[in-house]
CSV table of C-alpha atoms in Angstrom, one decimal:
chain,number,residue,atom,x,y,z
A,1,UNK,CA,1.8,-2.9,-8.5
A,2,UNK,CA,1.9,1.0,-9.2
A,3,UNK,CA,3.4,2.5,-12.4
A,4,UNK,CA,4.6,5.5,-13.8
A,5,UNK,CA,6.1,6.5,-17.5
A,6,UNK,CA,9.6,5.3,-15.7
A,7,UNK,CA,9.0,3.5,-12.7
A,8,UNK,CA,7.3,0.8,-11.1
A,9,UNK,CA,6.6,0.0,-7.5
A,10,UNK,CA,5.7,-2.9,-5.7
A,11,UNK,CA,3.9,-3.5,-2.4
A,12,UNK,CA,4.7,-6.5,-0.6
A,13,UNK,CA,2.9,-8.8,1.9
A,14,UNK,CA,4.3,-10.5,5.8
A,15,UNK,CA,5.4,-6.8,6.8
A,16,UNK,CA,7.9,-6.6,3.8
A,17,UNK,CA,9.3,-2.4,2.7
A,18,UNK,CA,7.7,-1.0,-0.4
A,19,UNK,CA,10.3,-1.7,-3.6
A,20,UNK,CA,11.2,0.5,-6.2
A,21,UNK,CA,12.3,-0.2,-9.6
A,22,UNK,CA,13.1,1.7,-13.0
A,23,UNK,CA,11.2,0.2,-16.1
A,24,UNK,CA,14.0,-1.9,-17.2
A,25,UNK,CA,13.1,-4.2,-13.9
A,26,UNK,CA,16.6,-2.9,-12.6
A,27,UNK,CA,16.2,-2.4,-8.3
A,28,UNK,CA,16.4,1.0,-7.1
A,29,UNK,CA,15.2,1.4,-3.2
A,30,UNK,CA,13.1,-0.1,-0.7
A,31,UNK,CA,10.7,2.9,0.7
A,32,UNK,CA,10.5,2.9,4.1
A,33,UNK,CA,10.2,-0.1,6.6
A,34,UNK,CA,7.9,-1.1,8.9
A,35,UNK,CA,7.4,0.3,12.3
A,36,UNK,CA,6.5,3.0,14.6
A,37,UNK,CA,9.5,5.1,13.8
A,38,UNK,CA,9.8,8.2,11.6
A,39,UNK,CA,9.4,7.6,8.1
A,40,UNK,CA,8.0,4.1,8.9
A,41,UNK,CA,4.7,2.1,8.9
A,42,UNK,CA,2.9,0.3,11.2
A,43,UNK,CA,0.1,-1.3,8.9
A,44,UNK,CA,0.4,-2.5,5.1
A,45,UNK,CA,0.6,0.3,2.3
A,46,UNK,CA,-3.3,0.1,0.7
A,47,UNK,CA,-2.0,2.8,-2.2
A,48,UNK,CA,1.1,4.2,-4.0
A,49,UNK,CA,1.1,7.2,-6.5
A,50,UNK,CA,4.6,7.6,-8.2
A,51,UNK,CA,5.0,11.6,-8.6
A,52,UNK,CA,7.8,12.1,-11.2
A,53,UNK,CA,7.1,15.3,-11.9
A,54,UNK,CA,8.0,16.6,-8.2
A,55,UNK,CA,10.0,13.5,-7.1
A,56,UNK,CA,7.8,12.0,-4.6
A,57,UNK,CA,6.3,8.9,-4.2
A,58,UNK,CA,3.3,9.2,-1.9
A,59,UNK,CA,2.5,5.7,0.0
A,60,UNK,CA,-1.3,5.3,2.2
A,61,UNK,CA,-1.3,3.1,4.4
A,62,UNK,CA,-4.1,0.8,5.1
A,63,UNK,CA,-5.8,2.3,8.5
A,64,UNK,CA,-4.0,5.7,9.3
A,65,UNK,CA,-4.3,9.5,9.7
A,66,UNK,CA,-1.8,10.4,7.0
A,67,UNK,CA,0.4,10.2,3.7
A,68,UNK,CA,4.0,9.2,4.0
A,69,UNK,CA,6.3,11.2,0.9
A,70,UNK,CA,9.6,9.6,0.2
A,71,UNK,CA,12.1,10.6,-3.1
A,72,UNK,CA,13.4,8.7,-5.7
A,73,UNK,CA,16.4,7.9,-3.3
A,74,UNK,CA,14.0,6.1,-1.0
A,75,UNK,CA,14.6,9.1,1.7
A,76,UNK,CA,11.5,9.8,3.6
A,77,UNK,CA,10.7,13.8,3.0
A,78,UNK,CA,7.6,14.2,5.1
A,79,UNK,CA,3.5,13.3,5.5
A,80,UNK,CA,0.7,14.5,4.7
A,81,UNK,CA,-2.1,14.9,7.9
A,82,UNK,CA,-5.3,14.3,7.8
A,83,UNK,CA,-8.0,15.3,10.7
A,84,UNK,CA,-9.2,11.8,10.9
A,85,UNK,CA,-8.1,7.6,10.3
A,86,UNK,CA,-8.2,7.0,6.2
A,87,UNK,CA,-9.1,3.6,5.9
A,88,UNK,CA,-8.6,1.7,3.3
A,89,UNK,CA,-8.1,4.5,0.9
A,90,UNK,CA,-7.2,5.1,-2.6
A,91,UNK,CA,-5.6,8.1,-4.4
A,92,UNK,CA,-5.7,10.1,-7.7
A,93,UNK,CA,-3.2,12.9,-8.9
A,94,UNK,CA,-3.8,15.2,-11.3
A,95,UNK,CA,-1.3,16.9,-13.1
A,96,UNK,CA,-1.8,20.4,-11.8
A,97,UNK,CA,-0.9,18.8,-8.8
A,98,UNK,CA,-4.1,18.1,-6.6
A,99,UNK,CA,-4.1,14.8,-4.8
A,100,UNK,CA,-7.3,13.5,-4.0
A,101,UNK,CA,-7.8,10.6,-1.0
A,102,UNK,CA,-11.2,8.7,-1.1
A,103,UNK,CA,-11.8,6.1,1.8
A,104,UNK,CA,-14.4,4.4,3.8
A,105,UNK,CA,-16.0,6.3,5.9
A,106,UNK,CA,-17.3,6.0,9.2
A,107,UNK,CA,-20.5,7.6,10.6
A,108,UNK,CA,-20.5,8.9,14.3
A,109,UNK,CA,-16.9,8.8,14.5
A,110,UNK,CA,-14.9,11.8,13.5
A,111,UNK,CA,-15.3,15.4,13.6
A,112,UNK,CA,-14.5,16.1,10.3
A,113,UNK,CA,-16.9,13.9,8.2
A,114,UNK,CA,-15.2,13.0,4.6
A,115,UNK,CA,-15.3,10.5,2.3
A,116,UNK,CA,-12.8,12.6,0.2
A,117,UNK,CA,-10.5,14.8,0.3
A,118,UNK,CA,-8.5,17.5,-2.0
A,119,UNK,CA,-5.4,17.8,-1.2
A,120,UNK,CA,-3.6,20.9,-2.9
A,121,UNK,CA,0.3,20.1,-3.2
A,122,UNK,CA,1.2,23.8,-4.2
A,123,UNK,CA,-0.3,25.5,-1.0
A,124,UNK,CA,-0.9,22.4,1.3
A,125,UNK,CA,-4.4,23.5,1.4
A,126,UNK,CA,-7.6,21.1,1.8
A,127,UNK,CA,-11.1,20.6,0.7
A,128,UNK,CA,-13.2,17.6,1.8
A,129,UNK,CA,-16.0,16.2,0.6
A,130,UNK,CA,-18.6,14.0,2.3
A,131,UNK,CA,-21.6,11.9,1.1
A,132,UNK,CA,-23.4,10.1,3.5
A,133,UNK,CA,-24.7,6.9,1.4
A,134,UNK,CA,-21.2,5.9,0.7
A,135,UNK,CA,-20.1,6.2,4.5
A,136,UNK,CA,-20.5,3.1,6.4
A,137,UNK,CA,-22.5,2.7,10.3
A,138,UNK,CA,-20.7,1.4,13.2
A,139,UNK,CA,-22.8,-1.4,14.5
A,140,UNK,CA,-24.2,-1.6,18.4
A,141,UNK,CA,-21.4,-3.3,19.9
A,142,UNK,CA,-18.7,-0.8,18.3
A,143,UNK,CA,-17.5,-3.0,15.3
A,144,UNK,CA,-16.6,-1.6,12.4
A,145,UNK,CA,-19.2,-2.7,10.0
A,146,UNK,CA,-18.5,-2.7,6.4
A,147,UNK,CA,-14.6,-2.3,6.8
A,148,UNK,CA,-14.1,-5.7,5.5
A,149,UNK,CA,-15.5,-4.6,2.3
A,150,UNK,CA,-12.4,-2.8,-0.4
A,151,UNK,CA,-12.7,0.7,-2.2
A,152,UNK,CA,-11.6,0.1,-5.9
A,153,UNK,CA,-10.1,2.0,-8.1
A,154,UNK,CA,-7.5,1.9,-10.7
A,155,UNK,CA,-6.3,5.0,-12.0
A,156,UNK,CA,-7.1,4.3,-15.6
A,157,UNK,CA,-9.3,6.6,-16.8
A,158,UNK,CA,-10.4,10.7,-16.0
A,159,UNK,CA,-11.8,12.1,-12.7
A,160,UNK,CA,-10.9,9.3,-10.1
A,161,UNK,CA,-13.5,6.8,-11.1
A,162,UNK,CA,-14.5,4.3,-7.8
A,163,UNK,CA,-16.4,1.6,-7.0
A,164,UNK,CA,-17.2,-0.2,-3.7
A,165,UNK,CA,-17.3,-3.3,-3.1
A,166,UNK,CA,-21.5,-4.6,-3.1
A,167,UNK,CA,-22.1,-1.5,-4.3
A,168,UNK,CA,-23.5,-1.8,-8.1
A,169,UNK,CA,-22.8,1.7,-9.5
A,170,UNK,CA,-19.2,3.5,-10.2
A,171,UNK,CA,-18.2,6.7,-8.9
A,172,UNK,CA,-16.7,9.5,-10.1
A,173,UNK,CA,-14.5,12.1,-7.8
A,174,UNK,CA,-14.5,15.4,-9.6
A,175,UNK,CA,-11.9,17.1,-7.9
A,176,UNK,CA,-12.2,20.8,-10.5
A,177,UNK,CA,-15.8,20.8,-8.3
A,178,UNK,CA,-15.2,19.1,-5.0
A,179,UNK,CA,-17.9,16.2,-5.9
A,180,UNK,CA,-18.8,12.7,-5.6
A,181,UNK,CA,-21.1,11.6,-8.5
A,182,UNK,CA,-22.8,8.5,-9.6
A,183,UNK,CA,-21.6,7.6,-13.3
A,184,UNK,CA,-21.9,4.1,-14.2
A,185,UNK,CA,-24.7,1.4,-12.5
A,186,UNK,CA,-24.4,-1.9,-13.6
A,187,UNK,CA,-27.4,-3.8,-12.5
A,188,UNK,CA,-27.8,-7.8,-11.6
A,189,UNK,CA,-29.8,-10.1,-9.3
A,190,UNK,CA,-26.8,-11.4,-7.1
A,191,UNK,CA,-29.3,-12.9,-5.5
A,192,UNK,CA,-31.0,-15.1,-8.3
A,193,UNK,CA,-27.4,-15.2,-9.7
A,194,UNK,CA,-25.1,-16.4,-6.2
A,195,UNK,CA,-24.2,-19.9,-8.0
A,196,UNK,CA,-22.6,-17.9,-10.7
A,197,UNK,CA,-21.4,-14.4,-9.4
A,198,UNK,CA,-20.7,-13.6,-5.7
A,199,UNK,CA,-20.1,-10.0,-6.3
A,200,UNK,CA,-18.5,-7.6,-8.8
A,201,UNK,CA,-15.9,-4.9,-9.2
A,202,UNK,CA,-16.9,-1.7,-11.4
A,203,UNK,CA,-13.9,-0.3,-13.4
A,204,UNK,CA,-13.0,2.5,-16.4
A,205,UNK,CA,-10.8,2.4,-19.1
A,206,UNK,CA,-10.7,5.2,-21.9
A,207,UNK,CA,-13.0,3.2,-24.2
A,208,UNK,CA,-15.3,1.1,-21.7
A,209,UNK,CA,-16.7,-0.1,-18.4
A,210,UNK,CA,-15.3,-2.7,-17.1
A,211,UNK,CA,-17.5,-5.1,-14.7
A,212,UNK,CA,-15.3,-7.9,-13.2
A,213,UNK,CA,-17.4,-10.7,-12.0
A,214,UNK,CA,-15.8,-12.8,-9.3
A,215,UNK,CA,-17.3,-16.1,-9.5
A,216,UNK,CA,-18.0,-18.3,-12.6
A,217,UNK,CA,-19.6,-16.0,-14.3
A,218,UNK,CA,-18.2,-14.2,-17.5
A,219,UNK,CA,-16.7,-11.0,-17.3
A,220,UNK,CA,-18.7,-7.7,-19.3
A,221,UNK,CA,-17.5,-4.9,-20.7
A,222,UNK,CA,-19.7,-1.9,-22.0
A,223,UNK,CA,-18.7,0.2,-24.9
A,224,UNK,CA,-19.2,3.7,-23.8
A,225,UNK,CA,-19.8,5.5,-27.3
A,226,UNK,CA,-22.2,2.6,-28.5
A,227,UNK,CA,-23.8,1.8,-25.2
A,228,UNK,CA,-23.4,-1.7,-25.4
A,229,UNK,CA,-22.8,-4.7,-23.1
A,230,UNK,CA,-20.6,-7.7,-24.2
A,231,UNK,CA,-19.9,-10.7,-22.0
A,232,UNK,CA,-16.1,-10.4,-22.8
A,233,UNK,CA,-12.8,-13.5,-23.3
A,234,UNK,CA,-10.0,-11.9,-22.5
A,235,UNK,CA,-6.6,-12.8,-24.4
A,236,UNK,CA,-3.2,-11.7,-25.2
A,237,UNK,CA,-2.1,-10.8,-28.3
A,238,UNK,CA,1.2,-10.7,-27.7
A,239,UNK,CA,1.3,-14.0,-26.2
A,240,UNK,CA,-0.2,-15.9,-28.8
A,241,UNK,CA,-3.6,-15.3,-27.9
A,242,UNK,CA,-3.9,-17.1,-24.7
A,243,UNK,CA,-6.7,-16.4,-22.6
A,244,UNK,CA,-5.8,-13.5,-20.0
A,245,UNK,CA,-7.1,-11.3,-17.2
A,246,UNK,CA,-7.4,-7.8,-17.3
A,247,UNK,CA,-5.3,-6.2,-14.7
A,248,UNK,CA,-5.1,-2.6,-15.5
A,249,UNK,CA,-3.8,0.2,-13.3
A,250,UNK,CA,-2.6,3.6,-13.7
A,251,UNK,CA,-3.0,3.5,-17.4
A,252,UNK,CA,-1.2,-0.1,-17.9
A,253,UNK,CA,-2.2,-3.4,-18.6
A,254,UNK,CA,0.5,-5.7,-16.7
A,255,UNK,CA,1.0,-9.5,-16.2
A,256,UNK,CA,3.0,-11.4,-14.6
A,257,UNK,CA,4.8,-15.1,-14.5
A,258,UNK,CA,7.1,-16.7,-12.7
A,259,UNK,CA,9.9,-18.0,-14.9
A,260,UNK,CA,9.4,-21.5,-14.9
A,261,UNK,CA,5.4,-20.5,-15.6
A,262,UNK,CA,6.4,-17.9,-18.7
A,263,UNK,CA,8.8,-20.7,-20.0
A,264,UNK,CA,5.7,-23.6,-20.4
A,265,UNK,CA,3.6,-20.6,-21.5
A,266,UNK,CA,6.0,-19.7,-24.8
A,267,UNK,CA,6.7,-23.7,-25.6
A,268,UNK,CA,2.8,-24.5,-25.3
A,269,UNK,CA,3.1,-21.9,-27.9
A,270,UNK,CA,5.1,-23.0,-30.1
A,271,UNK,CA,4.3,-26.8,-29.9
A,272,UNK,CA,0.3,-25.2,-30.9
A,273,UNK,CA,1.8,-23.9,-34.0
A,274,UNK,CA,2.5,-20.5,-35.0
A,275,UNK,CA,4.3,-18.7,-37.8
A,276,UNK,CA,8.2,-18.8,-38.4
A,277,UNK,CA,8.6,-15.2,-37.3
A,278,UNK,CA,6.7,-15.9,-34.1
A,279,UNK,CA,8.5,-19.2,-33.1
A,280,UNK,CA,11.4,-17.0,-33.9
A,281,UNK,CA,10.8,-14.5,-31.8
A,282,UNK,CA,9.4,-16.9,-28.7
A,283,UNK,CA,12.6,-19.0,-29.2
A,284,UNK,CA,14.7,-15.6,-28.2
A,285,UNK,CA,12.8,-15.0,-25.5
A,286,UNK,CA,13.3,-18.5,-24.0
A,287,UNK,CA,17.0,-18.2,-24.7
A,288,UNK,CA,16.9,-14.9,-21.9
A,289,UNK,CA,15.2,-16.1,-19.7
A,290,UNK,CA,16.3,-18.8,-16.6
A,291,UNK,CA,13.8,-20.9,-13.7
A,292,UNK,CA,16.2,-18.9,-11.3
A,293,UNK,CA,15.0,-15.4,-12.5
A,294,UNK,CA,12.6,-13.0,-10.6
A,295,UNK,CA,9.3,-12.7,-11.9
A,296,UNK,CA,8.2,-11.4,-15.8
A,297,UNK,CA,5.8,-8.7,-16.0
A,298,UNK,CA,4.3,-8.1,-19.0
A,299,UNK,CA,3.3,-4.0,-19.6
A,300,UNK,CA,1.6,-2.4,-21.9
A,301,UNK,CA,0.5,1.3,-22.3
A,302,UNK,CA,-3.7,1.6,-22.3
A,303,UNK,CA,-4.5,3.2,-25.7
């Protein structure tokens, strides 16, 4: 899911259009369609930024040479070229209107080397960047090694932070300076560890570093004023405390449930005992809400 202060879009799977919705959950558009037509797409959208502030919602798709723009209509407007495949890319806009792309990289392929690139919206004008470490080698027989590892990021804090998957240290793209920098490492023996952790993702909110373990293990968090780590619980406040994940992206925390799911969630809640305000208020919930709804997404602003 993507987000803006108004909207909300959501990629689907099984070669489904991109859907657009107004905060309110009320359905707007689909953008685009699959295929090889104009306007369409031929591989799954990897990235979405939602630009209200020139009406254009940008869509990447996973393996191409280009950014597909559509409006608030759901009208396709145009692309965006690029001089070689981006795959598996992510974006960043800042509000002066530069829109980065980082990707994965492939050595001895294309003429124009670039892990990033700067994309100015006012003059269509573009810088690249390119750091070799973070580029990945083609392997003997002409396979694409590497590509079935992800580029991460999630729009939640400053200067397009990213991380790579196996990689242990988060990057920031500084696109003022046209630079890739190392700004976070997060070290562990994945190797003493493998019963417990199979790798981790790096992410940045406005107070910490976030270090998602995927495996058993606990997740950590790392306070970035006192420089310290914390194996971290997650729960929700709003939902009577019950333990959560952390999904953040463009400067939201979101959840979601399916209906029958958020039902047993609020009556496990108030069968566990909580004040008379609180049943009240869980009580009025369960009276909106029906098993034949769409999904409930929970969203909350990052402070």
């Amino acid at each position: 899911m993507h987000f803006s202060d108004n909207y909300i879009v959501i990629r689907q799977h099984d070669n489904r259009p991109i859907l657009l919705f107004n905060k309110d959950g009320k359905f707007i558009t689909e953008l685009g369609s699959y295929g090889s037509g104009s306007g369409e797409y031929d591989t799954s959208i990897k990235d979405c930024i939602i630009d209200e502030r020139n009406g254009v919602i940008y869509l990447l798709p996973f393996v191409e040479p280009k950014i597909l723009k559509y409006d608030f209509s759901g009208r396709y407007v145009g692309k965006i070229e690029l001089p070689s495949w981006i795959n598996k890319g992510k974006m960043y806009l800042r509000s002066d209107s530069i829109l980065s792309v980082f990707h994965i990289a492939l050595k001895g392929r294309d003429e124009v080397k670039f892990n990033g690139a700067n994309i100015n919206l006012n003059n269509d004008s573009i810088q690249y960047v390119y750091v070799d470490q973070l580029a990945t080698k083609l392997v003997s027989n002409g396979a694409k090694q590497g590509l079935e590892n992800e580029v991460w990021s999630y729009r939640s804090a400053p200067d397009f932070p990213i991380s790579l998957t196996y990689s242990d240290t988060l990057y920031h793209f500084n696109q003022e300076n046209n630079q890739i920098k190392a700004w976070f490492t997060f070290k562990i023996d994945l190797e003493a560890e493998k019963n417990e952790v199979s790798y981790f993702i790096l992410n940045e909110i406005p107070d910490y570093y976030v270090v998602y373990m995927i495996g058993k293990a606990k997740d950590v968090i790392v306070d970035k004023k006192a420089h310290k780590a914390f194996k971290a619980n997650f729960v929700n406040d709003y939902m009577g405390n019950r333990q959560s994940t952390l999904k953040v992206q463009d400067g939201y925390f979101w959840a979601n449930y399916e209906p029958i799911e958020f039902i047993e969630l609020i009556n496990s809640i108030i069968n566990d005992g909580c004040t008379p305000a609180q049943k009240a208020y869980f009580e009025s919930l369960l009276s909106e809400i029906d098993e034949d709804d769409n999904d409930i997404l929970l969203l909350g602003k990052l402070k």
